[in-house]
Tab-separated table of C-alpha atoms in Angstrom:
chain	number	residue	atom	x	y	z
A	839	MET	CA	-81.526	-13.156	73.703
A	840	LYS	CA	-80.078	-16.512	72.893
A	841	ARG	CA	-81.112	-18.206	69.653
A	842	ASN	CA	-82.953	-21.115	71.360
A	843	THR	CA	-84.829	-18.733	73.665
A	844	PHE	CA	-85.800	-16.612	70.667
A	845	ILE	CA	-87.055	-19.561	68.658
A	846	THR	CA	-89.000	-20.897	71.650
A	847	SER	CA	-90.574	-17.456	72.129
A	848	ILE	CA	-91.675	-17.284	68.502
A	849	PHE	CA	-93.252	-20.747	68.610
A	850	THR	CA	-94.996	-19.933	71.909
A	851	LEU	CA	-96.401	-16.737	70.391
A	852	LEU	CA	-97.598	-18.510	67.252
A	853	ALA	CA	-99.287	-21.226	69.364
A	854	THR	CA	-101.141	-18.662	71.526
A	855	PRO	CA	-104.931	-18.904	71.029
A	856	GLY	CA	-106.275	-15.946	69.069
A	857	TRP	CA	-102.878	-15.072	67.600
A	858	THR	CA	-102.968	-14.681	63.868
A	859	THR	CA	-99.695	-14.620	62.080
A	860	PRO	CA	-99.172	-11.971	59.386
A	861	LEU	CA	-97.198	-14.470	57.317
A	862	ARG	CA	-99.049	-15.611	54.200
A	863	THR	CA	-98.413	-18.146	51.551
A	864	ILE	CA	-98.365	-16.565	48.111
A	865	LYS	CA	-100.877	-18.234	45.845
A	866	VAL	CA	-99.517	-19.260	42.482
A	867	ALA	CA	-101.676	-19.416	39.358
A	868	LEU	CA	-99.147	-21.575	37.499
A	869	ASP	CA	-98.088	-25.170	37.949
A	870	LYS	CA	-94.393	-24.577	37.211
A	871	GLY	CA	-91.694	-21.964	37.694
A	872	PHE	CA	-90.531	-19.555	35.083
A	873	LYS	CA	-87.497	-17.420	34.295
A	874	VAL	CA	-87.508	-13.828	33.043
A	875	SER	CA	-84.251	-12.803	31.402
A	876	ALA	CA	-82.406	-9.564	32.098
A	877	GLY	CA	-83.775	-6.711	30.062
A	878	GLU	CA	-87.073	-8.451	29.381
A	879	GLY	CA	-90.594	-8.208	30.685
A	880	ARG	CA	-92.685	-11.304	31.278
A	881	LYS	CA	-95.874	-9.568	30.100
A	882	HIS	CA	-96.544	-6.462	27.985
A	883	GLY	CA	-92.982	-6.108	26.646
A	884	HIS	CA	-91.278	-2.858	27.682
A	885	LEU	CA	-93.862	-0.450	29.082
A	886	LYS	CA	-92.632	3.076	28.170
A	887	LEU	CA	-94.315	5.488	30.550
A	888	LYS	CA	-95.198	9.062	29.748
A	889	GLY	CA	-95.685	11.886	32.188
A	890	VAL	CA	-94.749	11.870	35.861
A	891	ASN	CA	-91.725	9.686	35.199
A	892	ALA	CA	-90.955	8.818	31.584
A	893	ASN	CA	-89.360	5.480	32.427
A	894	VAL	CA	-89.436	1.913	31.139
A	895	LEU	CA	-91.159	-0.802	33.178
A	896	ASP	CA	-90.763	-4.534	32.740
A	897	VAL	CA	-93.230	-6.843	34.508
A	898	LYS	CA	-91.082	-9.599	36.007
A	899	ILE	CA	-93.857	-11.294	38.016
A	900	SER	CA	-97.426	-10.335	37.177
A	901	GLY	CA	-100.264	-10.264	39.666
A	902	THR	CA	-101.914	-12.794	37.329
A	903	ASP	CA	-99.040	-15.208	38.067
A	904	THR	CA	-99.818	-15.075	41.825
A	905	LYS	CA	-103.612	-14.731	41.933
A	906	GLY	CA	-103.091	-11.116	42.959
A	907	ASP	CA	-100.808	-11.803	45.932
A	908	LEU	CA	-97.554	-10.335	44.532
A	909	ALA	CA	-96.190	-8.293	41.631
A	910	VAL	CA	-92.570	-7.519	40.780
A	911	PHE	CA	-91.427	-4.860	38.281
A	912	GLU	CA	-88.053	-3.679	37.055
A	913	GLN	CA	-87.956	0.039	36.360
A	914	THR	CA	-85.271	1.598	34.182
A	915	SER	CA	-85.240	5.280	35.154
A	916	LEU	CA	-84.666	7.765	32.338
A	917	SER	CA	-85.872	11.005	33.886
A	918	GLN	CA	-83.486	12.687	36.272
A	919	GLY	CA	-85.253	15.183	38.552
A	920	ARG	CA	-88.662	13.530	38.139
A	921	GLY	CA	-90.641	11.012	40.080
A	922	THR	CA	-94.074	10.271	41.444
A	923	PRO	CA	-96.500	12.636	43.132
A	924	LEU	CA	-97.066	12.079	46.819
A	925	HIS	CA	-99.574	9.230	46.883
A	926	VAL	CA	-101.047	6.411	48.959
A	927	HIS	CA	-101.652	2.727	48.284
A	928	PRO	CA	-104.514	1.917	50.660
A	929	LEU	CA	-104.176	-1.870	50.273
A	930	GLN	CA	-100.587	-2.631	49.224
A	931	ASP	CA	-97.144	-2.559	50.836
A	932	GLU	CA	-94.363	-1.567	48.429
A	933	ILE	CA	-90.655	-2.362	48.465
A	934	PHE	CA	-88.019	-0.687	46.263
A	935	TYR	CA	-84.562	-2.146	45.764
A	936	VAL	CA	-82.157	0.222	43.995
A	937	VAL	CA	-80.097	-1.682	41.460
A	938	GLN	CA	-78.324	1.365	39.995
A	939	GLY	CA	-78.354	5.139	40.495
A	940	ALA	CA	-79.599	7.383	43.279
A	941	TYR	CA	-83.127	8.218	44.434
A	942	ARG	CA	-84.829	10.093	47.239
A	943	PHE	CA	-87.982	8.890	48.908
A	944	LYS	CA	-90.432	10.637	51.157
A	945	VAL	CA	-92.339	8.227	53.431
A	946	GLY	CA	-94.743	9.930	55.778
A	947	GLU	CA	-92.772	12.914	57.102
A	948	GLU	CA	-89.310	11.347	56.649
A	949	GLN	CA	-86.989	11.572	53.649
A	950	PHE	CA	-84.414	8.929	52.696
A	951	ALA	CA	-81.602	8.959	50.133
A	952	LEU	CA	-81.043	5.566	48.473
A	953	ALA	CA	-78.179	4.333	46.320
A	954	ALA	CA	-77.414	1.041	44.593
A	955	GLY	CA	-77.855	-1.960	46.876
A	956	GLU	CA	-80.260	-0.225	49.285
A	957	THR	CA	-83.873	-1.109	49.964
A	958	ILE	CA	-86.832	0.842	51.294
A	959	PHE	CA	-90.177	-0.420	52.621
A	960	LEU	CA	-93.285	1.688	52.061
A	961	PRO	CA	-96.210	0.541	54.206
A	962	ARG	CA	-99.762	0.666	52.875
A	963	GLN	CA	-101.768	3.752	53.816
A	964	VAL	CA	-98.616	5.854	54.350
A	965	PRO	CA	-98.159	8.714	51.834
A	966	HIS	CA	-94.959	8.386	49.842
A	967	ALA	CA	-93.163	9.695	46.759
A	968	TRP	CA	-89.792	9.247	45.112
A	969	ILE	CA	-87.575	11.224	42.781
A	970	GLN	CA	-84.603	10.152	40.624
A	971	ASP	CA	-81.506	12.109	41.643
A	972	SER	CA	-78.984	10.440	39.256
A	973	ALA	CA	-78.822	10.721	35.478
A	974	ALA	CA	-79.756	7.062	35.108
A	975	GLY	CA	-81.056	4.420	37.453
A	976	LYS	CA	-82.790	1.108	37.896
A	977	MET	CA	-85.021	-0.210	40.656
A	978	LEU	CA	-86.823	-3.405	41.457
A	979	VAL	CA	-90.384	-2.655	42.658
A	980	ILE	CA	-92.277	-5.257	44.691
A	981	LEU	CA	-95.951	-4.867	45.567
A	982	GLN	CA	-97.775	-7.130	48.020
A	983	PRO	CA	-100.593	-7.798	47.338
A	984	ALA	CA	-100.319	-7.003	43.627
A	985	GLY	CA	-103.169	-4.525	43.428
A	986	LYS	CA	-103.675	-2.652	40.177
A	987	LEU	CA	-100.246	-1.066	39.725
A	988	GLU	CA	-99.592	-3.216	36.652
A	989	ASP	CA	-102.830	-1.889	35.108
A	990	PHE	CA	-101.676	1.671	35.927
A	991	PHE	CA	-98.388	1.078	34.101
A	992	VAL	CA	-100.188	-0.365	31.062
A	993	SER	CA	-102.539	2.678	31.014
A	994	MET	CA	-99.647	5.172	31.305
A	995	ALA	CA	-97.729	3.390	28.533
A	996	GLY	CA	-100.810	3.464	26.291
A	997	LEU	CA	-101.135	7.247	26.289
A	998	ASP	CA	-100.191	9.130	23.158
A	999	HIS	CA	-99.314	12.299	25.074
A	1000	GLU	CA	-97.829	13.449	28.342
A	1001	PRO	CA	-100.778	13.434	30.780
A	1002	THR	CA	-101.913	16.487	32.671
A	1003	ALA	CA	-101.812	16.513	36.482
A	1004	GLU	CA	-105.563	15.838	36.456
A	1005	GLU	CA	-105.184	12.868	34.123
A	1006	VAL	CA	-102.425	11.443	36.370
A	1007	LYS	CA	-104.656	11.905	39.420
A	1008	ARG	CA	-107.540	10.121	37.625
A	1009	LEU	CA	-105.307	7.224	36.491
A	1010	PHE	CA	-104.016	6.827	40.047
A	1011	ALA	CA	-107.592	6.728	41.382
A	1012	GLU	CA	-108.735	4.219	38.755
A	1013	ASN	CA	-105.927	1.910	39.895
A	1014	GLU	CA	-106.405	1.896	43.682
A	1015	MET	CA	-104.049	4.730	44.491
A	1016	GLN	CA	-104.689	8.283	45.675
A	1017	VAL	CA	-102.597	11.360	44.882
A	1018	VAL	CA	-102.297	13.402	48.085
A	1019	GLY	CA	-99.597	15.930	47.215
A	1020	PRO	CA	-97.012	17.165	44.718
A	1021	PRO	CA	-93.847	15.394	43.579
A	1022	LEU	CA	-90.568	15.958	45.427
A	1023	GLU	CA	-88.408	18.853	44.243
A	1024	PRO	CA	-85.121	18.073	42.461
A	1025	LEU	CA	-81.923	18.719	44.417
A	1026	ASN	CA	-80.599	20.708	41.456
A	1027	LYS	CA	-83.411	22.993	40.246
A	1028	SER	CA	-81.781	23.271	36.784
A	1029	VAL	CA	-82.568	19.582	36.091
């Protein structure tokens, strides 16, 4: 399809009565931009998680910055062979961009291996999990709308012990997520 034909088709579709576009404008709670430096979190400092994945999370853009429309986190992965249980976000789409390292994701019934520079989209209501395959790694995590994932990270970082599977399941539920299965198995069982 030629570019002009494509553009005309899009505008015709958007002008069709009854058509609602999925595109949204992100609401901003601030009246100016901001910068978050490398290795820093905008809010909460470094959130050191315990349990399912003992990693460090930095909030780069908080849901409070966008009136709940968007949240962005940087995750420094410190736990090879560990990851999340299979879970669902009923109201949020999630995007992971791998900055460094290697990860595996399960999305629905499919599995994907991701390395630095690759991105994966996890649609709301689709069960998914990930596991860190490399010794170290870093990912950018984007949630739209923001939901309560930031609250989940704050709760996990506030624990003084490694949570049991039941505690993890409860914390997921309290923060608009549902655990629906076990974590992925490591490629190398000795990890």
